[in-house]
Each structure stands twice: as C-alpha cells, then as structure tokens.
PDB file of C-alpha atoms in Angstrom:
ATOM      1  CA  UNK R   1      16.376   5.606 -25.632  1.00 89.00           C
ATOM      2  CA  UNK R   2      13.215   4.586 -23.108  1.00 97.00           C
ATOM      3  CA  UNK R   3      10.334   6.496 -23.466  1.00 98.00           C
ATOM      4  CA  UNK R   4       9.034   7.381 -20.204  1.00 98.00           C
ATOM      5  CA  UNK R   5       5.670   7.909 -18.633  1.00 98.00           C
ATOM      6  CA  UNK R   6       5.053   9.864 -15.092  1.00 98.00           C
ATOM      7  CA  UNK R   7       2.312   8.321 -13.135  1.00 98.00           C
ATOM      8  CA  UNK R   8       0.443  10.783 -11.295  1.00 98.00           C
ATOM      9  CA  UNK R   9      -2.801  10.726  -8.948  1.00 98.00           C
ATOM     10  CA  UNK R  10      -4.761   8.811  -6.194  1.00 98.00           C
ATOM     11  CA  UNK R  11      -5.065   5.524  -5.316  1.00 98.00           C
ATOM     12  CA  UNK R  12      -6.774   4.368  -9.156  1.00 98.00           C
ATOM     13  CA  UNK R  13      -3.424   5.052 -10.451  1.00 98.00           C
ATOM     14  CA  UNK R  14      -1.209   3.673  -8.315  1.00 98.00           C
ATOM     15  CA  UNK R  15      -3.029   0.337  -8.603  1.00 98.00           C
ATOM     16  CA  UNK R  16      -5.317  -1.063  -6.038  1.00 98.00           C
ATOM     17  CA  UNK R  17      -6.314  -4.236  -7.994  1.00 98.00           C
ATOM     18  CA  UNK R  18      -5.834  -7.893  -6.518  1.00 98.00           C
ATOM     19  CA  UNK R  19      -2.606  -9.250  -8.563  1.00 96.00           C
ATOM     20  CA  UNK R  20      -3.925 -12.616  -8.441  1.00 95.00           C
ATOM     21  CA  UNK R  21      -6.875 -11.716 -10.636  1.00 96.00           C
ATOM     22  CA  UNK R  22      -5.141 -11.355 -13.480  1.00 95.00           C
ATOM     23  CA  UNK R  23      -2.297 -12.781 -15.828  1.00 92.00           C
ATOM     24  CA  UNK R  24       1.089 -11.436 -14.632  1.00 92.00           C
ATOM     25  CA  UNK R  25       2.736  -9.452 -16.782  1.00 93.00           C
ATOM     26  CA  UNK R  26       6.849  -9.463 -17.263  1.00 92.00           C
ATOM     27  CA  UNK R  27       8.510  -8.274 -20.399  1.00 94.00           C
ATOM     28  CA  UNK R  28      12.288  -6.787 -19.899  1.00 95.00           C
ATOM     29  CA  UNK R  29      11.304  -3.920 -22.590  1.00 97.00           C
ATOM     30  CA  UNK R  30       9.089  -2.249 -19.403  1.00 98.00           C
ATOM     31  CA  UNK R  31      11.082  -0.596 -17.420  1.00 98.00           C
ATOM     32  CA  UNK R  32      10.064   1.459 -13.719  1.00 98.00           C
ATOM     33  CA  UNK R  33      12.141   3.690 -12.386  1.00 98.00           C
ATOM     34  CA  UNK R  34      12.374   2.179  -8.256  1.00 96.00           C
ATOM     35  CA  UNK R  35      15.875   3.586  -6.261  1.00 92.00           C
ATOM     36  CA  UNK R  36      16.914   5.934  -8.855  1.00 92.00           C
ATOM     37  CA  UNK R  37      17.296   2.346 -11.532  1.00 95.00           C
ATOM     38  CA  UNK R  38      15.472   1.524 -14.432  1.00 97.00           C
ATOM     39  CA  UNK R  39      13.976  -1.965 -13.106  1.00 96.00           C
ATOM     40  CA  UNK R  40      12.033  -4.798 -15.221  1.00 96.00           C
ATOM     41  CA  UNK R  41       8.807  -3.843 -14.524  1.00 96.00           C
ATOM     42  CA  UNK R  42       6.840  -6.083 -11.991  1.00 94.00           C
ATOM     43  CA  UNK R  43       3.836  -5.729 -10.241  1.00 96.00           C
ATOM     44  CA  UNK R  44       2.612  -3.501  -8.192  1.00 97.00           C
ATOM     45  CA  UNK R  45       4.537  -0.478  -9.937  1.00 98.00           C
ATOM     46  CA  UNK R  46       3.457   2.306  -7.736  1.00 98.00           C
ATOM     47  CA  UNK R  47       4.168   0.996  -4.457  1.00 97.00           C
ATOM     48  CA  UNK R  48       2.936   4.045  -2.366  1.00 97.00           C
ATOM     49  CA  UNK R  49       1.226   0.949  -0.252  1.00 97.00           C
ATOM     50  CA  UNK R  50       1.329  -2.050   0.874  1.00 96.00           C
ATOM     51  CA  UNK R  51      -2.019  -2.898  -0.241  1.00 96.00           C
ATOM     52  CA  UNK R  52      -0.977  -1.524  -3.590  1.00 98.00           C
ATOM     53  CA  UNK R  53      -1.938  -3.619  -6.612  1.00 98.00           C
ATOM     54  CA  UNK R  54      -2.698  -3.839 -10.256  1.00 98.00           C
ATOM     55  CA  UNK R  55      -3.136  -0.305 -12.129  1.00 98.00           C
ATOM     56  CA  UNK R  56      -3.821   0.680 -15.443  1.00 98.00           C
ATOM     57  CA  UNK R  57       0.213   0.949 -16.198  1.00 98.00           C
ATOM     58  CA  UNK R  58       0.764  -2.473 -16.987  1.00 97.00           C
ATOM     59  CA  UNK R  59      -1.384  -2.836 -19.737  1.00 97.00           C
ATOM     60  CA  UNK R  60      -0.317   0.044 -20.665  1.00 97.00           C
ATOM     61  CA  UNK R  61       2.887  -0.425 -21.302  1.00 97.00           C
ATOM     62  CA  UNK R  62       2.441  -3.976 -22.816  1.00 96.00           C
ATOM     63  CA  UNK R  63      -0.067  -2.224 -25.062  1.00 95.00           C
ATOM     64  CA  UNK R  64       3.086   0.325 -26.194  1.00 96.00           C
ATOM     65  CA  UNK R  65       5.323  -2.471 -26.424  1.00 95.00           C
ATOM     66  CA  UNK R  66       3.025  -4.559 -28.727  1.00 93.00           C
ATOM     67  CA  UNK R  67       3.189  -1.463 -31.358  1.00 95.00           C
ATOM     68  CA  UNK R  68       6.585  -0.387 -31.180  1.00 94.00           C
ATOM     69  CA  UNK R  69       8.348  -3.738 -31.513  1.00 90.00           C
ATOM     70  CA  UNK R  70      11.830  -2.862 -30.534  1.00 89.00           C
ATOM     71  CA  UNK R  71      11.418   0.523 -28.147  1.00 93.00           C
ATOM     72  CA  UNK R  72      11.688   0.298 -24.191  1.00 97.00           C
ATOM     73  CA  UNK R  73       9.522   2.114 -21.746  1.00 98.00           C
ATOM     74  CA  UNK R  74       9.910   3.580 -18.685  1.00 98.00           C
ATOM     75  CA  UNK R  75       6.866   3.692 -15.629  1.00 98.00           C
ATOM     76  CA  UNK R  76       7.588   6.735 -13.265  1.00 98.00           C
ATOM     77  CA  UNK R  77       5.886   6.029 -10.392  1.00 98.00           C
ATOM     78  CA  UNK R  78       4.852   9.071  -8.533  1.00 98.00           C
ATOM     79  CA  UNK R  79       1.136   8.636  -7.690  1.00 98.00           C
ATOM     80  CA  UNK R  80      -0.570   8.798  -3.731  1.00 98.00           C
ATOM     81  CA  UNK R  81      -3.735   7.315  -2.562  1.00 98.00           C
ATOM     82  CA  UNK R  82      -6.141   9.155  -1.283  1.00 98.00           C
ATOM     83  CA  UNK R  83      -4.528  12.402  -2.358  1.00 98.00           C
ATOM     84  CA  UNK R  84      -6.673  15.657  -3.283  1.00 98.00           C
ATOM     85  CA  UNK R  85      -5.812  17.673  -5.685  1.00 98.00           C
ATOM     86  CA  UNK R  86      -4.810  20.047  -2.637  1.00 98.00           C
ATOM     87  CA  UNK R  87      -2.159  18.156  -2.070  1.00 98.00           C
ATOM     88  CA  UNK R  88      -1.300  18.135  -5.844  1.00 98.00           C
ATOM     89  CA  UNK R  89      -0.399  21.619  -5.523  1.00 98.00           C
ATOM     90  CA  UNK R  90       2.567  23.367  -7.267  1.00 97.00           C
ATOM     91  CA  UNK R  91       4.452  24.047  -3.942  1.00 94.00           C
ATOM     92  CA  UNK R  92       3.570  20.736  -2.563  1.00 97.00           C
ATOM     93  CA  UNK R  93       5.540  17.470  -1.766  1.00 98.00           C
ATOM     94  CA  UNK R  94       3.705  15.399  -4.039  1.00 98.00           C
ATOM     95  CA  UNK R  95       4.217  17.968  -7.060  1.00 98.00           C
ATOM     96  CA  UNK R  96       7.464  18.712  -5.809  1.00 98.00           C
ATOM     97  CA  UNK R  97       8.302  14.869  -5.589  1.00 98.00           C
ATOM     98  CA  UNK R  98       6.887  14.125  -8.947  1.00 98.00           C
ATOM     99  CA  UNK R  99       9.154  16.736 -10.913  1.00 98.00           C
ATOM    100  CA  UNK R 100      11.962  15.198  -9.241  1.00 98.00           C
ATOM    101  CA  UNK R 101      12.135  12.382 -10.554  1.00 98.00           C
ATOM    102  CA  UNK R 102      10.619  13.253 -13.877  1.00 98.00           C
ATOM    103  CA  UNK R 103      13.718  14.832 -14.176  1.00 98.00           C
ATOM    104  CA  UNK R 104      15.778  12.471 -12.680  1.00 97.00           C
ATOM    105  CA  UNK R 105      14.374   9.934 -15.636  1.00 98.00           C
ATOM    106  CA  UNK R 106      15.149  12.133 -18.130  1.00 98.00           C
ATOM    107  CA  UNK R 107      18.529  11.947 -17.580  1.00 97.00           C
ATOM    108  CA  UNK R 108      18.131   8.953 -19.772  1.00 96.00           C
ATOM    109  CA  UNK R 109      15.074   8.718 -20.723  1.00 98.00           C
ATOM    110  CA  UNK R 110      12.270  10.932 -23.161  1.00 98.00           C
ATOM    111  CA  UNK R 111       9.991  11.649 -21.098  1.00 98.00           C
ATOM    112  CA  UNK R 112       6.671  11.211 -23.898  1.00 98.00           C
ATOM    113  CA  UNK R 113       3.598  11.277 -21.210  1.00 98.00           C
ATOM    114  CA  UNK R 114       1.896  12.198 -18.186  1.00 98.00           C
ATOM    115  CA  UNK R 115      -0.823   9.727 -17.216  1.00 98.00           C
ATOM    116  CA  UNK R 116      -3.482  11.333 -14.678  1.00 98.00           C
ATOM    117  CA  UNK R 117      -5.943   9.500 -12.655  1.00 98.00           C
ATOM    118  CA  UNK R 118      -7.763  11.587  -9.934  1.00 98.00           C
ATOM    119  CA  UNK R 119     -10.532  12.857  -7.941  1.00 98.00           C
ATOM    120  CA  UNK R 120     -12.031  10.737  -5.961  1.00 98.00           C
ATOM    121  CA  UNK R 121     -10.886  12.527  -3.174  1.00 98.00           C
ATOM    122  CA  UNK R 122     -12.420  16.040  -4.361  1.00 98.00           C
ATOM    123  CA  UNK R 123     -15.808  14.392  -5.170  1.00 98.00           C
ATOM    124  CA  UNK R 124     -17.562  15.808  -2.512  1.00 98.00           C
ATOM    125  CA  UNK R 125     -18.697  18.962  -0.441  1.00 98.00           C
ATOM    126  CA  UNK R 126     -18.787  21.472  -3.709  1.00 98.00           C
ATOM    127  CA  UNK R 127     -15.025  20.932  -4.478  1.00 98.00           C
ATOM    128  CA  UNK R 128     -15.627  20.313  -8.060  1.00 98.00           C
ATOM    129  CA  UNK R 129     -16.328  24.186  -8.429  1.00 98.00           C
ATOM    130  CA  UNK R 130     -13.138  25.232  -8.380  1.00 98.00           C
ATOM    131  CA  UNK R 131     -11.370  21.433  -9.778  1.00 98.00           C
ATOM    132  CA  UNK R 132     -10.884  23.148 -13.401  1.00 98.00           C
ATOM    133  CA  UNK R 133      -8.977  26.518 -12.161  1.00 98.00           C
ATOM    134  CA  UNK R 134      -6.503  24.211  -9.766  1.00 98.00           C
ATOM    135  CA  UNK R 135      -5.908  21.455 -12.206  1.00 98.00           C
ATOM    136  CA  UNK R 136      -5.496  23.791 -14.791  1.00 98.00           C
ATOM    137  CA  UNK R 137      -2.216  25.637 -12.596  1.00 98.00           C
ATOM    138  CA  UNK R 138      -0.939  22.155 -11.763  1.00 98.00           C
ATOM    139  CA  UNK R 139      -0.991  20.925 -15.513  1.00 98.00           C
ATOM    140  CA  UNK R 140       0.655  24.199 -16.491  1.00 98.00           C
ATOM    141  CA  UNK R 141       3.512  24.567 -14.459  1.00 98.00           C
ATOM    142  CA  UNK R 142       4.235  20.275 -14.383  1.00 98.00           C
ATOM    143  CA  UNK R 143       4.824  21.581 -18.147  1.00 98.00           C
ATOM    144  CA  UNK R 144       7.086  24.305 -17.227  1.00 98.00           C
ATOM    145  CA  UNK R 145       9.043  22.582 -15.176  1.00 98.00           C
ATOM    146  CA  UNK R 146       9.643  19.565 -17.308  1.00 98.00           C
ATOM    147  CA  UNK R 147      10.567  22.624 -20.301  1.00 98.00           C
ATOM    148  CA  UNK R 148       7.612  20.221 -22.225  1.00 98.00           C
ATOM    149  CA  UNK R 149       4.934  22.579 -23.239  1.00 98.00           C
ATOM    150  CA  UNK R 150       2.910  20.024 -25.318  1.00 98.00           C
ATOM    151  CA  UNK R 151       3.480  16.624 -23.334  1.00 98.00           C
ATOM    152  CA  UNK R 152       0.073  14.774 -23.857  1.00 98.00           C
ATOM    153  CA  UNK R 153      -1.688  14.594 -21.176  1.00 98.00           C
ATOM    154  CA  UNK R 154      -4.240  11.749 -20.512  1.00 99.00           C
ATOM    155  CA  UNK R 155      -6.909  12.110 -18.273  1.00 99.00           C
ATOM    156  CA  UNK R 156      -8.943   9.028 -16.502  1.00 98.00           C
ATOM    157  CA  UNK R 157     -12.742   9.497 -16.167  1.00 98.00           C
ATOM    158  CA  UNK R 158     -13.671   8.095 -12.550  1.00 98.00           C
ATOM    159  CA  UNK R 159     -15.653   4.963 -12.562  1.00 98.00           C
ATOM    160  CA  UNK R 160     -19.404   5.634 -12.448  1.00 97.00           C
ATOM    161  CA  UNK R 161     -19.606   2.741  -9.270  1.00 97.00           C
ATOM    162  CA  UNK R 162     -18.841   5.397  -7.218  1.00 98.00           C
ATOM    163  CA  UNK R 163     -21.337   6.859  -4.728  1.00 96.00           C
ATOM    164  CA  UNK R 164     -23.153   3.819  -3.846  1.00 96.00           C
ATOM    165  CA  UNK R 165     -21.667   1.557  -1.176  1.00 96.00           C
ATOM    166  CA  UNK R 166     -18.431   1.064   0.888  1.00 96.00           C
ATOM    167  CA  UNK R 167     -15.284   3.773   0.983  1.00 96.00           C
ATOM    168  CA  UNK R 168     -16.400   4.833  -2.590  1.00 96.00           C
ATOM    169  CA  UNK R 169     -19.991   5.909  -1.213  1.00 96.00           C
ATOM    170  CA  UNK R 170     -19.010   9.403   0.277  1.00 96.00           C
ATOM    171  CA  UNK R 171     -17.889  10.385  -3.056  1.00 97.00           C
ATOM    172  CA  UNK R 172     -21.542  11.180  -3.913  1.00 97.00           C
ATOM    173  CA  UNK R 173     -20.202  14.227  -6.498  1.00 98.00           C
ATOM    174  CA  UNK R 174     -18.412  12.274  -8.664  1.00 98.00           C
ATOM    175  CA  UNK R 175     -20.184  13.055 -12.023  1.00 98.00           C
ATOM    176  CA  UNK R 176     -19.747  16.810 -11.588  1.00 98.00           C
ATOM    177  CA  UNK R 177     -15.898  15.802 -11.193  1.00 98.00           C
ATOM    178  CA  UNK R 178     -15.899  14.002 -14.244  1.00 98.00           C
ATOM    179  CA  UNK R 179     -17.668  16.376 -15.977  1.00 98.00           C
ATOM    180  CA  UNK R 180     -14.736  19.184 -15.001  1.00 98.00           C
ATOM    181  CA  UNK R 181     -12.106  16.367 -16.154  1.00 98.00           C
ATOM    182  CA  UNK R 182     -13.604  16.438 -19.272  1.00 98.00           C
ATOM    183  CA  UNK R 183     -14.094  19.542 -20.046  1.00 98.00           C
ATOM    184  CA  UNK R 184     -10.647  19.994 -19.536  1.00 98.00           C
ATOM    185  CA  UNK R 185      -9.297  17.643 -22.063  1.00 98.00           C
ATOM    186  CA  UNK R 186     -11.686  18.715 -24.601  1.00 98.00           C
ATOM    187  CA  UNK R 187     -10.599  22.615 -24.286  1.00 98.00           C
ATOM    188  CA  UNK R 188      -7.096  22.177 -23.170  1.00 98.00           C
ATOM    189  CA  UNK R 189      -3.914  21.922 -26.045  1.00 98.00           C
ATOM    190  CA  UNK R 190      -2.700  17.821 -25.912  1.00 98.00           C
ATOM    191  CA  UNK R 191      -5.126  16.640 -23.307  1.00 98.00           C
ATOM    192  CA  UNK R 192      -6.931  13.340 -24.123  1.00 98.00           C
ATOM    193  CA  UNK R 193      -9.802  11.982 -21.742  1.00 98.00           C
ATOM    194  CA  UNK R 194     -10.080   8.274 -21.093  1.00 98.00           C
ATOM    195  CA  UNK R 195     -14.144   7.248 -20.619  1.00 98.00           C
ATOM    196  CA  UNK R 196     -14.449   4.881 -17.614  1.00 98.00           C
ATOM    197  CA  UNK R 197     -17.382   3.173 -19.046  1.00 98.00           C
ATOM    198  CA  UNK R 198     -18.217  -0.685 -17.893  1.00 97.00           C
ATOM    199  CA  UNK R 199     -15.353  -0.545 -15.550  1.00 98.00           C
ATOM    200  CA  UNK R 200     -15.851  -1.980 -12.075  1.00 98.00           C
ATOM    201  CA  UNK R 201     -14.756  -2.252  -8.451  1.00 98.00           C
ATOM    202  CA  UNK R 202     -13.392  -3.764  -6.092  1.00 98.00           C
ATOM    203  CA  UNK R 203     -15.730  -5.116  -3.174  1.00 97.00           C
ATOM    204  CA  UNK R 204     -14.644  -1.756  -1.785  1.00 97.00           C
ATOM    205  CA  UNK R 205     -16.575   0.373  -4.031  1.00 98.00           C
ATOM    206  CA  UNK R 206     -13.981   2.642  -4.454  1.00 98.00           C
ATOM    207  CA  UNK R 207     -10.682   1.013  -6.087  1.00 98.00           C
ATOM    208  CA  UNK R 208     -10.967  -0.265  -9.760  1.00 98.00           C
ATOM    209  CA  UNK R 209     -10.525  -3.826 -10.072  1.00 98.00           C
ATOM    210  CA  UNK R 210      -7.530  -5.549 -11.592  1.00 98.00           C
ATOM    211  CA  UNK R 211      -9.535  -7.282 -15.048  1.00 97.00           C
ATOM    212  CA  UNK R 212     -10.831  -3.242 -15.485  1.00 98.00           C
ATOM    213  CA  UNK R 213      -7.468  -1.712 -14.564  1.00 98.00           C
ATOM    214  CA  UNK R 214      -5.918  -4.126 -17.507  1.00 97.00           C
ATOM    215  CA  UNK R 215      -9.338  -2.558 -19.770  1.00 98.00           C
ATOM    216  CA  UNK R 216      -8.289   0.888 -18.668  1.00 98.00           C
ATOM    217  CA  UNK R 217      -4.737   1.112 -19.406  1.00 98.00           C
ATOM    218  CA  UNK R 218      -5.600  -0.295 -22.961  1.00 97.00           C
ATOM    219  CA  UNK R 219      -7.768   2.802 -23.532  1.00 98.00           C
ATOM    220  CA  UNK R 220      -5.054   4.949 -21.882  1.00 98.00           C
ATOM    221  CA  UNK R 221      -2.526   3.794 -24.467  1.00 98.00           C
ATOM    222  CA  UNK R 222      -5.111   4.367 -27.246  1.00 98.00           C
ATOM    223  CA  UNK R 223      -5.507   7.884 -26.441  1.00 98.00           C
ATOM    224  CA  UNK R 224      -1.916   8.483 -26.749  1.00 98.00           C
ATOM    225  CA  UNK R 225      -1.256   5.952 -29.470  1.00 98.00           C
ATOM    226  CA  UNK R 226      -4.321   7.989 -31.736  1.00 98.00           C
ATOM    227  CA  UNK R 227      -4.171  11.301 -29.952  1.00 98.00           C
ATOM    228  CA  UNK R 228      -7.299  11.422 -29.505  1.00 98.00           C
ATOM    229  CA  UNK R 229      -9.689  11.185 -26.878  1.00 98.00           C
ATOM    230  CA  UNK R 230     -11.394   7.646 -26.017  1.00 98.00           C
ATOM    231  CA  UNK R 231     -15.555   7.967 -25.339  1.00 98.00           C
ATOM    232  CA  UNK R 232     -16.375   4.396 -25.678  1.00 98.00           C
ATOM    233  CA  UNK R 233     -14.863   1.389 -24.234  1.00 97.00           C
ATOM    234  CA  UNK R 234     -12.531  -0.337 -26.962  1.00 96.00           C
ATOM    235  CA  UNK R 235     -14.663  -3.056 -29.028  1.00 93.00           C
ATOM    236  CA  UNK R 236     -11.882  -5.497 -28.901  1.00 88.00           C
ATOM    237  CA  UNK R 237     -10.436  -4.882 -24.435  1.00 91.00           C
ATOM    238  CA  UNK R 238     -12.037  -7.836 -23.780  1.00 86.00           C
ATOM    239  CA  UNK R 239      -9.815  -9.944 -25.902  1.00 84.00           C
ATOM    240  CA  UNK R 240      -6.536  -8.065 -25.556  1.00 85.00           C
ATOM    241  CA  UNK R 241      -6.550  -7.704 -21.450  1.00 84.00           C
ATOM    242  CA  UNK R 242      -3.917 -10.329 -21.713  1.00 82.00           C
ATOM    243  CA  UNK R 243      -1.833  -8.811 -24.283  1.00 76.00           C
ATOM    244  CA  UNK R 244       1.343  -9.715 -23.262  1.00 78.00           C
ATOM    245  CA  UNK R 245       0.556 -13.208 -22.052  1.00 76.00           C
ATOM    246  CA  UNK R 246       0.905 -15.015 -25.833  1.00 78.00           C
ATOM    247  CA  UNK R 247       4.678 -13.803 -25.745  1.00 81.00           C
ATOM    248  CA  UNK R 248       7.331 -16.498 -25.930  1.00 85.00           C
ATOM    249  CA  UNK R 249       9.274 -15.017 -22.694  1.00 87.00           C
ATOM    250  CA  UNK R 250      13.166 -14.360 -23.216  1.00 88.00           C
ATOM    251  CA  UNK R 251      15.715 -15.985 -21.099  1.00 90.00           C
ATOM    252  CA  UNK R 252      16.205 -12.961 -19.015  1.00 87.00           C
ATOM    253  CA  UNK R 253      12.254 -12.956 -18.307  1.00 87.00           C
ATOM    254  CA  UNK R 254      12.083 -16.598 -17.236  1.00 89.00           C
ATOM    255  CA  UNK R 255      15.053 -16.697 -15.067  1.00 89.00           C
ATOM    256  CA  UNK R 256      13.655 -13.060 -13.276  1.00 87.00           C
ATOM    257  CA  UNK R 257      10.356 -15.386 -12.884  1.00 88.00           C
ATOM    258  CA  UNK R 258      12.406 -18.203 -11.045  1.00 91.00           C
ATOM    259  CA  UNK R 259      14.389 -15.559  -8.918  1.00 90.00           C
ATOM    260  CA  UNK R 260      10.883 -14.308  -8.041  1.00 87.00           C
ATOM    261  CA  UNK R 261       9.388 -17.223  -7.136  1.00 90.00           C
ATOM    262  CA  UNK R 262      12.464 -18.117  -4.962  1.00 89.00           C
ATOM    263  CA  UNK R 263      12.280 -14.933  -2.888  1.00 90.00           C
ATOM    264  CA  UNK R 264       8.789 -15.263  -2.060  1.00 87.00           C
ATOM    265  CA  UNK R 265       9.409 -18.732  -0.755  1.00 93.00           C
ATOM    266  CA  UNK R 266       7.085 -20.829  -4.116  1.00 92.00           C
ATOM    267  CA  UNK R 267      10.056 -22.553  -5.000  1.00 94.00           C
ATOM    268  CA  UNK R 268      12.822 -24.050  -2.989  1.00 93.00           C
ATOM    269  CA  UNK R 269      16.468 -23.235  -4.233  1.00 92.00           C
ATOM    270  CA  UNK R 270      17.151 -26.768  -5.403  1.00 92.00           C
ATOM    271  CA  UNK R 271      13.844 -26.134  -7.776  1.00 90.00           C
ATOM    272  CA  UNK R 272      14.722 -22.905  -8.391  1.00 90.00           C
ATOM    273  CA  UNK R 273      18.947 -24.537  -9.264  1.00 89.00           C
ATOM    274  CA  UNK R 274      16.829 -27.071 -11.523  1.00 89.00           C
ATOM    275  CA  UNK R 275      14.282 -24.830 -13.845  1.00 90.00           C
ATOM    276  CA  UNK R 276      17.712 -22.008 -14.049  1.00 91.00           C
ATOM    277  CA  UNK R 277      19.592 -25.284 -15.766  1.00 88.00           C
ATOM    278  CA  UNK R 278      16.097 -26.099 -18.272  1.00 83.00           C
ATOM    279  CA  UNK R 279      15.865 -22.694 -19.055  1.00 87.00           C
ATOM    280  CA  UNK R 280      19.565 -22.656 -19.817  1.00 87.00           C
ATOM    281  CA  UNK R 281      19.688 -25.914 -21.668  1.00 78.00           C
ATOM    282  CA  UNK R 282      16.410 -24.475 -23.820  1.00 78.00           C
ATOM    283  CA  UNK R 283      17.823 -21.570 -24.873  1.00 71.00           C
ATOM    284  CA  UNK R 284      21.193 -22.927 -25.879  1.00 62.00           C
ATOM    285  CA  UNK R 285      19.913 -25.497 -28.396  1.00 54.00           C
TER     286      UNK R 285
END
C-alpha cells in the first residue's frame, strides 16, 4: 500500500523554487494525489499557483524511496501561499479542505505524515504571542479527525533570510516565530523540527530557492526517517540534492518524459514517434 504524506502550509511548502534550477525528478514509485488519482509525481506538486515551483516534497520523497526500495509514496497536496495560520483554522476551508482529502487518500493509502511549513505570514505585528496556543488546536484536532493520534509531525524552521529585503522584508518577527515552532516540537508527543540553517532565497527574499528546497526536504525525510529532530544541516545534502538523478529510469518513466516533452511543444510528434520506438527497442533486448 502507498504511504502517504499531507502537505500543509504557505507558499515554502507548496514550492516556489525555479524548476529549471535543479535536476528534474521522475520516479513512478512517487505518487500525488491531483483529481482524486494517484499521479506519477511531477513537478510542481502543489499547484495552488501558477508561479508554483520546486518544494521540499520532491526530495523528499526520492529520499523515502532511496530507503525503502520497493514501497510507493503518496504527496497530498493541500498547502496555500500566503496563508496565516488564521486561515489554518479548524472551521476553515483550508483545514476543512486538507482533511478531505487526507481522507479521501486513505481510502488507499496509509496516511504515515504530516509535513508543515509555515509562518511567514504571522511573522509580524506581535502574532507570534499567541502562534503556540492556535497551532497547538490545529495540530490536535487534524489528529482527531484523521483518528491518528501519534502521526509525526514535522515542522520547517523559516529561513533566517527573512526580514531583510523584498516581499520577505515585512516579516521582521520571524525569529520569535521560529522560536514558538520549536518549542512546539520539542514539548509536543511525535513532533520533529527541521533547522533551516544555510538555506537561501529566491531574489524575492521570501520564497526558498529550488537547490535549498531539494536540501530541505532531505532533512525533512531525516526527521521522520530517525524520529528525531534535525538542528544542523545534514553533512552529506550537498552531495545527495540529486538523489534520484543516478537512477537508471524504467520504461514507464522515459516514455512519461517523451509524452511530457511533447505536450509542452520540446519535441515534435515525429521525435517524440522516434525516441517511443528506442526506448521500446532498449528495453526489449
């Protein structure tokens, strides 16, 4: 069965990175959940834009793929830029929206994670004084109304760019924001918090870049690989940012490449008729 992860927040983690900064990723074992199907995962996953980009999901879920050999996983979208955790609220749409189709995965799917990135949007005007009390009600009843008590929880620190220059320079309070997210994970049951450290963004100042987004969602996985919570950049993220890119791709992989490559008009169909017959030819000898 796919093990599936709900992707929940702002803007950081639906994905804001530039796609063509980094090595695509396609692997038929990642799965999103898009019109009610389980997909092959391509990028961007959360598409709650159309400036959406790279996020941390990717790596990710190559990451989980790279350990358990033969399992599947499953991205649940479900994450809104420039949301506050207002708006995360447990008689909101976006809360509301999220449990749907948690459940609606788990129809066949285990659902084995919730991955949080957010608070941006709160890190100003005092809000961080009452972060802790709010997220700790929406945490509580996502649980209850998944019936998952102790679903880890992984918590993203917010990049420590913030506060100085373009959209990401109103967010002046960020640090006291991170220091509520952390607090949380450390005295909360099956939280884990994710450090932020070294990552950096986009010319924006705001949105986390696609090379750190790859960095972040290796130290997301590590968290809930170890259960435990990740202080310190990895020592090896540098190297493994392209974790999924020294994989011989399967048939199915290369031919959804092609079809790709078709529909956005990189290929004409009588190119696209030729590489179909070389993959074919390849993978019957």
């Amino acid at each position: 069965m796919i093990k599936s992860f709900l992707m929940v927040g702002q803007s950081n983690m639906a994905g804001r990175g530039f796609i063509q900064d980094v090595v695509p990723i396609y692997n038929e074992r990642i799965k999103m959940l898009r019109n009610g199907r389980w997909q092959m995962m391509t990028e961007p996953i959360n598409y709650d834009r159309p400036v959406s980009g790279i996020s941390l999901a990717g790596s990710f879920a190559a990451a989980w793929c790279h350990k358990y050999k033969e399992d599947e996983i499953g991205l649940i979208p479900c994450a809104e830029g420039g949301s506050t955790l207002d708006e995360w609220a447990v008689d909101g749409i976006l809360f509301r929206h999220a449990i749907n189709e948690a459940k609606f995965a788990m129809e066949n799917s285990e659902l084995a994670g919730i991955l949080w990135h957010q608070g941006e949007s709160d890190s100003f005007g005092g809000k961080y004084k009452d972060y802790y009390k709010k997220f700790l009600l929406i945490i509580n009843n996502l649980r209850k109304e998944l019936n998952l008590p102790n679903i880890p929880i992984i918590i993203g620190e917010l990049g420590d760019y913030l506060g100085r220059e373009g959209f990401g320079k109103g967010s002046i309070e960020y640090n006291l924001v991170n220091r509520e997210l952390k607090n949380f994970a450390l005295e909360q049951e099956n939280c884990y918090f994710v450090t932020a450290s070294n990552l950096t963004a986009n010319p924006d100042g705001i949105h986390i870049n696609a090379v750190s987004q790859r960095k972040f969602g290796l130290r997301y996985f590590e968290a809930f690989s170890k259960q435990k919570h990740i202080m310190e950049p990895l020592v090896d993220e540098n190297k493994l940012i392209d974790i999924d890119s020294n994989r011989t791709y399967t048939k199915a992989e290369q031919i959804y490449r092609k079809s790709s490559d078709l529909a956005l008009g990189k290929i004409t169909y009588n190119e696209f008729e030729s590489q179909i017959m070389y993959i074919n030819k390849n993978q019957n000898e």
